[in-house]
Amino acid sequence: MKRISSILITLLLLFGIFPATVFAASGTDGQLMTVEQAIKIAKDLFPLTKDLDQFDSTYEQNENDNIWSLRWYTEQGGGGELNVRVNAVSGEIAGFTYYNPNDYSGKFSSIPKVSRQEGEKIARNFIKKVAPSKANEIVLKPNNGSYYGGPVFHYYQFVRTIKGIEYPMNNINVEVNGQTGEVRSFYVNWEKIDVPGQTAKLSLADAEKIFTEKLGFELKYFKPRSKPIKTIYEINNPYQIAVDAMTGEIITDSYYGPYADDKGMGGMGGMENSPSSPLEPYEQQEADQLKGLISRERAFEIATKAITVPENYKLNSSNLNKDWEFPELRIWSFQWSLEAKDRYGWASVEIDAKTGKVLAFDKNEDQYPYSNQGTQKDLKIKTKADAEKIVQEFLKANYPETVGNLRPQPEYFVRPMGMSDENNQPSYFFQYERLVNEIPFTQNLVYASVNSYTGEITSFRIRFLDLNFPSVDNVIEKGAFTAKNLTENPMTLVYSKDQDQKLRLVYKLAVLESYRYDAVTGQMLDYNGEPLQDKKAGEITDIKGHWAENEINTLNQMSLLHYENGLFQPNASMTQAELIKVLVKSANSYLSDATSGNWYDNYYQQAKQSGLITEAEIKPQASLTREEVAKFITRTIVGDKIARLSIYQIPFQDKASISQGYQGYVAIMDGLGIMKGEGTSFLPQREMKKGEVCVALIRYLRLEK
């Protein structure tokens, strides 16, 4: 009877239909508050607008919290929506979001009216108001947020601290509208934990020594897409690796975050290019690559010999595609399926369209581990060793080039684990990666799955290409590289939970954008092996006391300026490339300096596409006159069509000095207050200093557009 009652109460709570009178008022005794009390708390903190005329609520209970989730919205839809989560014990706010359509309508400036520093103060005060018990147990994590040219929102993540030590798995996130200074979202992730005071027995040096000796960076080969193979240093599973600060044990924690019609194809030939429609060179290149590939019919024959496809399976598709990671590899793919009333199944095969080698197959039918009579089948393969022997014999017979050149992929979990029985399993899955001169090449691999009931390999995939591998004679020595990396990015002492959810004091790797590095140059690389630019705004050292210091610093914080060695030279002339970067990146913040060629190439490419500059106008190193600066800024606002109308009145005495066709640019900049003259003169032909341009750019970016 007690069990039935507890189930009933739980269901009522989950669906939010528990009578309000059941709950006593929240207080020091920890009793749960009523929905009426939760509503009052929410409305006292967040006054409602009249358009929010609908309401619903739910109740949530878990091991850490009892939460009333309250929602106000509009009857017609398309209006605003307010969501508030109230802790039913403490009365503190556990979550808040307010969607206001007005936030996204109208005009916006690229520089928010509320600065990031001002937004941080708003966020902290908000936390003190709605969750005061947590306000003194958090630290703000750095955030190099970008400006995207639309409505700007400032995001802040505060990490919980336990007796002064960070616990990244618990945090508070706040979003502030940069135009209005209003908090738009707030979310608390906070556990009930009681941790006795702990002092790490291991020093940072101890932990880094253990990491270096037992794990560290590994030298690997890596192939960027459509580019030659390079040598890299990389860490496997960097976000979860930790060193126990009490025991020195290597563990894997449970924190994952940092703190992707076959008709007419037969024969691949028989059609000649029409002499009246010659192919473009890039078209001919693609056509040449398709020559010599096996036909669909031949590939299909190979595929149906690779696996036995039941007669009642239907061929759904056949395709000829490029491999995404290795575009030089062309693959014929075939897919079948079984759709019956009482069971389902599928099968697929991939064939190398050049060599006819089987690159992958997969087959499954939902009929085992039970026989047709419904009795459980016996296992043909009873040990992992026997299953792996099947895979090894299959590779030796069909892919002899892999023998002796594979290793098991590193275990995803690196901690010591109490292993469950490896034997008597329904299936076994094996993952290998290629070794070239004992150096792993992870992108070449073998995956295989063995069904223990049939003894068959039911799933298989291989990539083992004939490629050119560079020498490793010029790579940085591993120990020296690891030592330098840890010096620049020392491990941090934090609390974290292991895979058994046990709280531990650990040393973890510093949170970085990437853990892949060029083994020759030491540069950090992105997912495709390209050098990563440092997104942190550097410090400019030569503008202290300059009259435009504030404006220059603001643009630098937005990562819009180009300079070297900390020197901006505010009294030097602004070059065309430097201005183009500011104008382009302020509206396309994802762009960065090019890593090959000229640093400004990416910005000019975008500038040409948007109409900001013509090919004939490109002079990256040229100093800019005042009228040229006016031209480029004006183009981002109204474009040439309007700027070149013969309707503008020029208020400056030196208007005759303005180049033909530039009168509109000057008039618009003056009218908007972005570029002002000196007295009654505009001085259109005078070169503009960087400090002067930065002041004009701040005015431009503050413009709502």
XYZ file of C-alpha atoms in Angstrom:
705
model
C 0.000 0.000 0.000
C 2.846 2.381 0.877
C 4.505 1.649 -2.468
C 1.290 2.420 -4.386
C 0.880 5.689 -2.499
C 4.442 6.793 -3.206
C 4.023 6.025 -6.916
C 0.770 8.004 -7.016
C 2.388 10.997 -5.306
C 5.322 10.918 -7.720
C 3.013 10.866 -10.746
C 0.990 13.758 -9.393
C 4.137 15.784 -8.834
C 5.508 15.062 -12.294
C 2.353 16.179 -14.023
C 1.908 19.260 -11.874
C -1.589 18.343 -10.688
C -0.941 17.938 -6.970
C -3.436 20.029 -4.988
C -1.783 23.250 -3.865
C -2.996 22.794 -0.288
C -0.880 19.675 0.180
C 2.375 21.692 0.449
C 3.178 23.740 3.488
C 5.000 27.033 3.132
C 8.697 26.861 2.437
C 10.814 27.472 5.488
C 13.812 26.400 7.433
C 12.290 22.989 7.975
C 12.698 22.239 4.281
C 9.005 21.704 3.525
C 7.934 22.181 -0.080
C 6.181 25.355 -1.129
C 2.902 25.513 -3.015
C 2.558 26.556 -6.622
C 0.878 29.764 -5.402
C 3.963 30.612 -3.379
C 6.227 29.843 -6.331
C 4.128 32.111 -8.583
C 4.342 34.959 -6.076
C 8.135 34.667 -5.856
C 8.430 34.661 -9.646
C 6.108 37.653 -10.148
C 7.841 39.658 -7.441
C 11.146 39.192 -9.216
C 9.923 39.351 -12.820
C 6.932 41.678 -13.370
C 4.703 40.414 -16.188
C 3.734 42.321 -19.300
C 0.040 42.453 -20.219
C 0.458 40.363 -23.354
C 1.505 37.308 -21.306
C -2.047 36.162 -20.635
C -1.629 32.352 -20.531
C -0.027 30.182 -17.855
C 0.920 26.593 -17.113
C 3.163 24.802 -14.623
C 4.938 21.501 -14.036
C 6.704 20.015 -11.057
C 10.067 18.249 -11.200
C 11.826 16.249 -8.524
C 15.302 14.737 -8.738
C 18.161 13.854 -6.428
C 19.305 17.476 -6.183
C 16.204 19.648 -6.475
C 12.458 20.049 -6.189
C 11.473 22.544 -8.873
C 8.308 24.371 -9.876
C 8.536 25.238 -13.588
C 6.273 28.183 -14.378
C 5.482 29.414 -17.872
C 3.662 32.548 -19.029
C 2.958 33.023 -22.727
C 0.545 34.637 -25.203
C -2.670 33.024 -26.356
C -2.158 33.837 -30.027
C 1.487 32.797 -30.162
C 4.276 34.781 -31.731
C 4.542 37.009 -28.678
C 6.849 36.843 -25.727
C 7.347 33.992 -23.285
C 8.569 33.924 -19.690
C 9.835 30.726 -18.037
C 10.806 30.637 -14.372
C 12.087 27.658 -12.377
C 11.621 28.069 -8.613
C 13.312 25.821 -6.062
C 10.405 24.514 -3.985
C 12.538 24.213 -0.843
C 14.713 27.335 -0.792
C 12.575 29.640 -2.919
C 15.624 30.579 -4.984
C 15.424 30.812 -8.756
C 16.909 27.787 -10.512
C 16.313 29.001 -14.047
C 14.857 31.902 -16.012
C 14.382 32.727 -19.689
C 12.484 35.599 -21.234
C 11.907 35.733 -24.958
C 10.952 39.234 -26.110
C 10.417 39.652 -29.888
C 11.421 43.295 -29.557
C 14.982 42.161 -28.826
C 15.308 41.092 -32.459
C 13.363 43.821 -34.273
C 14.448 47.282 -35.298
C 17.983 48.534 -35.758
C 21.097 47.621 -33.797
C 24.566 48.971 -33.349
C 27.605 46.719 -33.630
C 28.908 48.119 -30.347
C 26.344 47.440 -27.617
C 25.120 50.272 -25.423
C 25.960 48.104 -22.405
C 29.618 47.094 -22.360
C 30.762 43.620 -21.427
C 32.139 44.948 -18.136
C 28.814 46.638 -17.345
C 26.976 43.447 -18.310
C 29.104 41.440 -15.884
C 28.051 43.736 -13.038
C 24.394 43.281 -14.069
C 24.842 39.484 -14.144
C 26.441 39.385 -10.692
C 23.731 41.581 -9.173
C 21.077 39.361 -10.751
C 22.629 36.256 -9.159
C 22.703 37.991 -5.769
C 19.003 38.784 -6.149
C 17.640 35.438 -7.361
C 20.171 32.918 -5.949
C 21.924 34.661 -3.050
C 23.211 31.449 -1.433
C 25.421 30.794 -4.465
C 26.647 34.321 -5.200
C 29.818 34.014 -3.130
C 30.733 30.516 -4.325
C 31.397 31.232 -7.997
C 34.150 32.551 -10.250
C 33.690 34.018 -13.719
C 35.386 32.093 -16.532
C 37.042 34.041 -19.353
C 34.908 34.463 -22.445
C 36.304 35.914 -25.657
C 32.867 36.462 -27.173
C 32.604 37.851 -30.696
C 30.466 40.630 -32.084
C 28.316 39.632 -35.043
C 26.808 42.946 -36.148
C 23.257 42.075 -35.046
C 21.707 42.377 -31.597
C 24.527 41.725 -29.156
C 24.046 39.507 -26.113
C 26.722 39.082 -23.463
C 27.154 35.543 -22.140
C 28.735 34.798 -18.771
C 29.584 31.463 -17.204
C 30.311 31.339 -13.504
C 31.859 28.108 -12.188
C 31.174 26.850 -8.696
C 34.001 26.767 -6.199
C 34.241 24.380 -3.262
C 36.455 25.781 -0.517
C 38.222 27.886 -3.131
C 38.702 25.097 -5.704
C 36.721 25.125 -8.945
C 34.111 22.472 -9.690
C 33.386 22.967 -13.437
C 30.522 20.458 -13.502
C 28.461 22.965 -11.464
C 27.931 26.409 -12.930
C 25.633 29.386 -13.419
C 25.052 30.838 -16.885
C 23.676 34.333 -17.483
C 22.780 36.142 -20.711
C 22.454 39.937 -20.801
C 20.978 41.980 -23.657
C 23.749 44.332 -24.778
C 21.282 46.937 -26.025
C 19.022 47.162 -22.957
C 21.053 45.669 -20.110
C 18.203 43.289 -19.267
C 18.900 39.694 -18.231
C 17.362 37.384 -20.783
C 18.387 33.966 -19.449
C 19.732 32.452 -16.266
C 20.406 28.803 -15.545
C 21.778 27.042 -12.471
C 23.431 23.623 -12.550
C 24.133 22.880 -8.886
C 24.376 19.656 -6.887
C 23.828 18.965 -3.215
C 27.276 17.930 -2.052
C 29.161 18.171 1.201
C 32.911 18.026 0.710
C 35.360 17.918 3.599
C 38.346 20.201 3.294
C 41.027 18.600 1.142
C 44.590 19.568 0.389
C 46.232 18.058 -2.657
C 48.996 15.628 -1.749
C 50.527 15.996 -5.194
C 51.994 19.254 -6.431
C 51.351 20.616 -9.913
C 54.843 19.460 -10.894
C 54.057 15.959 -9.619
C 50.836 15.784 -11.637
C 52.452 17.063 -14.819
C 55.276 14.546 -14.433
C 52.744 11.701 -14.104
C 50.827 12.973 -17.136
C 54.033 13.246 -19.185
C 55.304 9.782 -18.249
C 52.040 7.839 -18.478
C 50.163 9.698 -21.207
C 51.472 12.914 -22.693
C 51.304 13.929 -26.316
C 51.635 11.262 -28.978
C 53.398 11.706 -32.297
C 50.998 10.872 -35.140
C 50.476 11.239 -38.841
C 47.534 13.392 -39.904
C 46.109 14.108 -43.344
C 44.242 17.397 -43.821
C 41.504 17.131 -46.422
C 42.926 17.487 -49.951
C 46.406 18.226 -48.593
C 49.592 16.215 -47.911
C 50.076 14.242 -44.707
C 51.848 16.026 -41.867
C 53.255 15.018 -38.489
C 51.370 16.175 -35.402
C 51.402 15.894 -31.632
C 47.993 15.134 -30.160
C 46.318 14.060 -26.906
C 43.642 11.381 -26.951
C 40.486 12.224 -24.996
C 41.918 15.459 -23.510
C 38.751 16.742 -21.830
C 38.314 13.708 -19.596
C 41.896 12.872 -18.655
C 42.720 13.718 -15.045
C 45.365 12.940 -12.440
C 44.027 12.232 -8.960
C 45.629 14.876 -6.724
C 45.625 12.527 -3.715
C 46.837 9.230 -5.217
C 48.436 10.096 -8.573
C 46.082 7.670 -10.319
C 45.199 8.420 -13.955
C 41.412 8.567 -14.193
C 38.756 9.413 -16.740
C 36.192 11.793 -15.349
C 32.587 12.163 -16.449
C 32.893 15.768 -17.636
C 32.762 15.824 -21.436
C 32.875 19.526 -22.227
C 35.694 22.066 -22.360
C 35.206 23.756 -19.325
C 30.274 16.491 -38.333
C 19.667 7.952 -59.743
C 22.057 5.418 -60.996
C 20.528 5.313 -64.503
C 22.956 5.732 -67.332
C 25.994 5.032 -65.152
C 26.657 1.504 -66.380
C 30.065 1.158 -68.009
C 31.152 4.689 -67.028
C 31.580 5.453 -70.702
C 29.937 5.421 -74.127
C 29.129 9.146 -74.187
C 31.453 11.505 -75.957
C 31.772 15.185 -75.192
C 29.934 17.290 -77.715
C 32.407 19.395 -79.701
C 29.958 22.295 -79.457
C 30.095 22.211 -75.627
C 33.760 21.940 -74.597
C 34.339 21.265 -70.905
C 35.869 23.843 -68.647
C 39.248 22.783 -67.189
C 37.741 22.062 -63.764
C 34.963 20.038 -65.406
C 37.474 18.084 -67.483
C 39.506 17.375 -64.325
C 36.471 15.736 -62.715
C 35.700 13.774 -65.891
C 39.289 12.532 -66.087
C 39.101 11.286 -62.505
C 36.055 9.173 -63.381
C 37.832 7.438 -66.250
C 39.038 3.942 -65.534
C 36.609 3.348 -62.650
C 34.813 0.028 -62.571
C 31.197 0.006 -63.730
C 28.229 -0.103 -61.419
C 27.456 -3.616 -62.621
C 30.952 -4.842 -61.801
C 30.866 -3.144 -58.375
C 27.456 -4.689 -57.679
C 28.799 -8.138 -58.558
C 31.679 -7.693 -56.110
C 29.317 -6.401 -53.409
C 26.946 -9.368 -53.615
C 29.878 -11.758 -53.312
C 31.209 -9.920 -50.272
C 28.053 -10.597 -48.270
C 25.091 -12.877 -48.772
C 22.049 -10.677 -49.334
C 18.752 -12.580 -48.783
C 16.393 -12.674 -51.764
C 13.685 -10.794 -49.903
C 15.954 -7.785 -49.369
C 15.222 -4.808 -51.618
C 18.020 -2.716 -53.167
C 17.229 0.835 -52.107
C 20.085 2.778 -53.627
C 23.432 2.651 -55.361
C 25.719 5.666 -55.477
C 29.134 6.729 -56.670
C 30.629 9.245 -54.231
C 33.871 10.703 -52.999
C 35.116 9.787 -49.564
C 34.817 12.930 -47.435
C 38.159 12.549 -45.675
C 40.057 11.243 -48.706
C 38.443 12.907 -51.769
C 40.768 11.019 -54.095
C 38.953 7.829 -53.083
C 35.817 7.073 -55.171
C 33.337 4.635 -53.668
C 30.423 2.630 -55.036
C 27.826 2.245 -52.264
C 24.865 -0.167 -52.210
C 22.080 -0.303 -49.611
C 19.393 -2.969 -49.122
C 16.587 -3.289 -46.586
C 14.057 -5.822 -45.369
C 10.686 -4.575 -44.219
C 8.508 -7.425 -43.072
C 5.599 -7.507 -40.663
C 7.408 -9.294 -37.886
C 11.056 -8.364 -38.454
C 13.405 -5.938 -40.140
C 16.919 -5.948 -41.514
C 19.408 -4.052 -43.612
C 22.631 -4.525 -45.530
C 25.173 -2.237 -47.167
C 28.471 -2.572 -49.018
C 31.116 -0.071 -50.133
C 33.478 -0.858 -53.017
C 36.614 1.030 -54.052
C 35.602 2.202 -57.523
C 39.187 2.087 -58.752
C 40.544 -1.192 -57.363
C 37.337 -3.158 -56.663
C 38.376 -3.734 -53.044
C 35.619 -4.078 -50.451
C 35.903 -1.060 -48.146
C 32.941 -1.726 -45.858
C 29.944 -3.935 -45.305
C 27.211 -4.143 -42.720
C 24.333 -6.581 -42.355
C 21.757 -7.086 -39.674
C 18.464 -8.906 -39.293
C 16.456 -8.706 -36.093
C 16.052 -12.453 -35.579
C 18.763 -13.638 -33.203
C 19.644 -14.470 -30.401
C 16.433 -16.478 -30.708
C 15.632 -19.311 -33.097
C 12.455 -19.525 -35.141
C 10.934 -21.568 -32.306
C 11.603 -18.758 -29.822
C 14.324 -20.600 -27.904
C 17.608 -18.877 -27.209
C 20.445 -19.933 -29.502
C 23.801 -21.202 -28.299
C 26.903 -19.087 -28.767
C 29.288 -20.351 -31.453
C 31.953 -17.879 -30.307
C 32.377 -17.871 -26.554
C 35.541 -15.836 -25.998
C 36.840 -12.461 -27.131
C 40.096 -14.104 -28.192
C 38.257 -16.453 -30.569
C 36.309 -13.527 -32.032
C 39.478 -11.521 -32.626
C 41.080 -14.550 -34.283
C 38.252 -14.516 -36.852
C 38.964 -10.867 -37.607
C 42.719 -11.406 -37.891
C 42.288 -14.356 -40.282
C 39.867 -12.301 -42.383
C 42.396 -9.447 -42.648
C 45.268 -11.825 -43.471
C 43.285 -13.433 -46.290
C 41.815 -10.268 -47.796
C 43.986 -7.341 -46.679
C 47.517 -8.690 -46.185
C 48.931 -5.144 -46.229
C 47.409 -4.575 -42.779
C 49.188 -7.491 -41.080
C 51.721 -6.170 -38.576
C 50.699 -2.580 -39.310
C 47.750 -2.157 -36.931
C 47.300 -1.516 -33.246
C 44.130 -1.460 -31.137
C 42.799 2.057 -30.857
C 43.536 3.498 -27.395
C 40.794 2.753 -24.908
C 38.371 5.615 -24.538
C 38.460 5.165 -20.753
C 41.999 5.250 -19.452
C 41.338 4.613 -15.764
C 41.733 1.171 -14.151
C 38.348 -0.495 -14.335
C 36.858 -3.602 -12.807
C 36.293 -5.419 -16.061
C 33.075 -7.280 -16.605
C 33.328 -10.713 -18.201
C 34.892 -10.254 -21.642
C 33.653 -13.652 -22.703
C 30.201 -15.088 -23.466
C 29.071 -11.848 -25.094
C 26.512 -11.736 -27.973
C 28.972 -9.778 -30.142
C 32.442 -8.294 -30.118
C 33.583 -5.022 -31.676
C 37.228 -4.381 -32.580
C 38.840 -1.057 -33.519
C 42.340 -0.779 -34.941
C 44.362 2.112 -36.297
C 47.215 2.010 -38.762
C 50.870 2.185 -37.795
C 53.443 3.596 -40.207
C 56.982 3.116 -38.954
C 55.420 2.579 -35.503
C 53.706 6.005 -35.703
C 49.892 5.909 -35.549
C 47.852 7.219 -38.476
C 44.395 7.344 -36.936
C 42.571 8.219 -40.159
C 43.480 4.822 -41.606
C 41.631 2.213 -39.617
C 39.858 -1.110 -39.396
C 36.538 -1.642 -37.611
C 35.024 -5.124 -37.332
C 32.138 -6.660 -35.423
C 31.713 -10.405 -34.880
C 28.327 -11.983 -34.136
C 28.840 -14.653 -31.479
C 25.732 -16.631 -32.482
C 26.766 -17.085 -36.123
C 30.542 -16.633 -35.936
C 30.313 -14.156 -38.831
C 31.785 -10.712 -39.257
C 28.601 -8.670 -39.600
C 30.104 -5.214 -39.785
C 33.411 -4.164 -41.330
C 35.103 -0.960 -42.444
C 38.637 -0.285 -43.656
C 40.627 2.714 -44.814
C 44.210 1.740 -45.644
C 45.396 3.927 -48.512
C 48.637 4.036 -50.464
C 49.937 7.440 -49.339
C 53.208 9.323 -48.992
C 54.300 9.837 -45.388
C 56.767 12.578 -44.432
C 59.993 12.021 -42.549
C 59.999 12.552 -38.790
C 63.629 13.677 -38.683
C 62.710 17.339 -38.156
C 59.947 17.001 -35.535
C 60.273 18.588 -32.108
C 61.439 16.105 -29.482
C 58.406 14.825 -27.562
C 59.709 15.616 -24.077
C 60.689 19.140 -25.030
C 57.363 19.751 -26.728
C 55.345 18.440 -23.757
C 57.374 20.469 -21.263
C 56.920 23.688 -23.255
C 53.201 23.075 -23.695
C 52.629 22.452 -19.985
C 54.666 25.543 -19.113
C 52.446 27.663 -21.348
C 49.248 25.828 -20.369
C 49.687 24.398 -16.862
C 47.255 21.827 -15.520
C 44.633 23.101 -13.055
C 43.474 21.752 -9.701
C 39.701 21.190 -9.736
C 37.025 18.952 -8.345
C 35.506 16.460 -10.783
C 33.596 13.191 -10.801
C 34.941 9.929 -12.119
C 32.945 7.390 -14.106
C 31.493 6.019 -10.869
C 30.280 9.544 -9.962
C 32.740 9.740 -7.084
C 33.896 13.289 -6.377
C 37.666 13.627 -6.632
C 40.254 16.358 -6.310
C 42.185 16.176 -9.585
C 44.594 17.953 -11.874
C 43.186 18.482 -15.364
C 44.588 19.815 -18.599
C 44.048 23.495 -19.271
C 41.022 24.124 -21.494
C 42.307 24.896 -24.987
C 40.708 25.402 -28.360
C 42.593 22.403 -29.724
C 44.974 19.707 -28.492
C 46.466 19.069 -31.930
C 49.821 20.654 -32.830
C 52.162 20.716 -35.798
C 55.046 18.477 -34.706
C 57.567 20.528 -36.707
C 56.546 24.125 -35.930
C 54.665 23.599 -32.653
C 51.676 25.614 -33.920
C 48.208 24.735 -32.647
C 46.076 23.260 -35.459
C 42.355 23.165 -36.151
C 40.273 20.115 -37.139
C 41.671 20.181 -40.692
C 45.290 20.764 -39.763
C 45.305 24.521 -40.387
C 47.137 26.769 -37.909
C 44.792 28.386 -35.412
C 44.966 32.099 -34.880
C 45.176 33.339 -31.301
C 41.717 34.822 -30.783
C 42.680 36.634 -27.623
C 43.106 40.345 -28.179
C 46.721 41.232 -27.566
C 47.796 44.277 -25.619
C 48.737 47.366 -27.602
C 51.706 48.988 -25.899
C 52.143 52.263 -27.773
C 48.823 54.103 -27.249
C 48.992 55.031 -23.557
C 47.880 58.638 -23.239
C 46.926 58.958 -26.910
C 43.786 61.015 -27.439
C 42.108 58.028 -29.208
C 43.292 55.407 -26.673
C 39.777 54.361 -25.609
C 38.513 53.960 -29.170
C 41.593 51.974 -30.198
C 41.240 49.667 -27.192
C 37.556 49.081 -27.903
C 38.275 48.015 -31.473
C 41.156 45.838 -30.255
C 38.900 44.066 -27.738
C 36.626 43.237 -30.663
C 39.670 41.725 -32.476
C 39.213 44.107 -35.400
C 42.662 45.690 -35.579
C 45.805 44.492 -37.305
C 49.167 45.211 -35.720
C 52.397 43.398 -34.903
C 54.538 43.047 -31.785
C 52.080 45.080 -29.724
C 52.714 48.238 -31.768
C 49.702 49.931 -33.392
C 51.397 53.220 -34.377
C 48.300 55.424 -33.914
C 49.868 58.416 -35.681
C 50.790 56.435 -38.816
C 48.519 56.437 -41.848
C 45.788 53.802 -42.015
C 46.256 51.371 -44.908
C 43.460 50.079 -47.081
C 43.936 46.495 -45.854
C 43.671 47.582 -42.206
C 40.386 49.414 -42.836
C 38.947 46.588 -44.928
C 39.588 44.169 -42.056
C 37.628 46.319 -39.598
C 34.667 46.837 -41.928
C 34.457 43.192 -42.994
C 35.138 41.501 -39.657
C 32.722 43.749 -37.733
C 29.923 42.153 -39.765
C 31.522 38.694 -40.171
C 33.261 37.994 -36.871
C 33.968 34.349 -37.793
C 36.612 35.513 -40.289
C 40.247 35.616 -39.226
C 43.610 36.498 -40.728
C 44.726 34.111 -43.450
C 47.359 31.594 -42.365
C 48.896 31.348 -45.830
C 49.399 34.001 -48.467
C 48.672 37.540 -47.272
C 47.108 38.043 -43.852
C 44.329 40.160 -45.407
C 43.255 37.776 -48.206
C 40.142 36.495 -46.388
C 38.852 40.013 -45.808
C 39.339 41.120 -49.396
C 37.581 38.025 -50.678
C 34.528 38.839 -48.547
C 34.777 42.552 -49.383
C 34.623 41.809 -53.116
C 31.647 39.489 -52.687
C 29.707 42.095 -50.705
C 30.481 44.987 -53.057
C 32.600 46.865 -50.537
C 35.497 47.035 -52.994
C 36.111 46.352 -56.675
C 39.057 44.430 -58.068
C 40.471 47.622 -59.598
C 40.394 49.406 -56.252
C 42.438 46.815 -54.324
C 45.649 48.405 -53.021
C 46.282 46.744 -49.631
C 49.350 48.763 -48.616
C 48.108 52.133 -49.877
C 47.512 54.878 -47.318
C 43.955 56.178 -47.284
C 42.777 59.728 -47.725
C 39.803 61.088 -45.803
C 37.503 60.829 -48.824
C 38.558 57.214 -49.410
C 37.749 56.298 -45.800
C 34.388 58.032 -46.293
C 33.778 55.964 -49.426
C 34.381 52.577 -47.842
C 32.386 53.277 -44.678
C 29.464 54.701 -46.687
C 29.316 51.627 -48.893
C 28.598 49.432 -45.876
C 25.610 51.641 -44.970
C 23.848 52.653 -48.206
C 25.955 51.392 -51.115
C 27.111 53.214 -54.239
C 23.720 53.496 -55.905
C 22.464 55.965 -53.323
C 25.814 57.570 -52.522
C 26.390 58.550 -56.159
C 23.097 60.365 -56.622
C 23.529 64.052 -57.544
C 21.432 65.332 -54.665
C 23.907 66.113 -51.920
C 24.796 69.518 -50.521
C 28.391 69.840 -49.321
C 28.772 72.300 -46.396
C 32.570 72.523 -46.563
C 34.504 75.393 -48.114
C 36.977 73.004 -49.752
C 34.279 70.986 -51.550
C 36.008 71.652 -54.859
C 38.868 69.457 -53.632
C 36.585 66.427 -53.337
C 37.150 63.965 -56.195
C 34.369 63.575 -58.738
C 31.857 60.974 -57.562
C 32.910 61.232 -53.899
C 30.569 64.091 -52.926
C 27.856 61.715 -51.691
C 30.291 59.763 -49.506
C 31.486 62.937 -47.801
C 27.959 64.326 -47.350
C 26.643 61.090 -45.818
C 29.571 60.756 -43.400
C 29.135 64.375 -42.326
C 25.365 64.052 -42.032
C 25.639 60.967 -39.821
C 28.315 62.570 -37.675
C 30.799 59.792 -38.420
C 33.460 61.998 -40.031
C 33.605 65.663 -39.163
C 35.650 68.366 -40.802
C 38.161 70.716 -39.244
C 36.330 73.973 -38.920
C 34.769 74.651 -42.303
C 37.064 72.275 -44.225
C 36.822 68.523 -44.817
C 40.389 68.092 -46.142
C 39.387 65.240 -48.503
C 42.881 64.570 -49.880
C 44.699 64.422 -46.553
C 45.882 60.998 -45.434
C 44.039 59.813 -42.348
C 45.948 58.645 -39.286
C 45.035 55.376 -37.594
C 43.868 57.096 -34.424
C 41.562 59.362 -36.438
C 40.123 56.422 -38.365
C 39.481 54.498 -35.114
C 37.408 57.397 -33.738
C 35.339 57.479 -36.958
C 34.935 53.692 -36.856
C 33.607 53.769 -33.283
C 31.007 56.332 -34.357
C 30.141 54.114 -37.318
C 29.839 50.956 -35.211
C 27.620 52.755 -32.689
C 25.259 53.657 -35.504
C 22.028 51.658 -35.393
C 21.590 50.068 -38.778
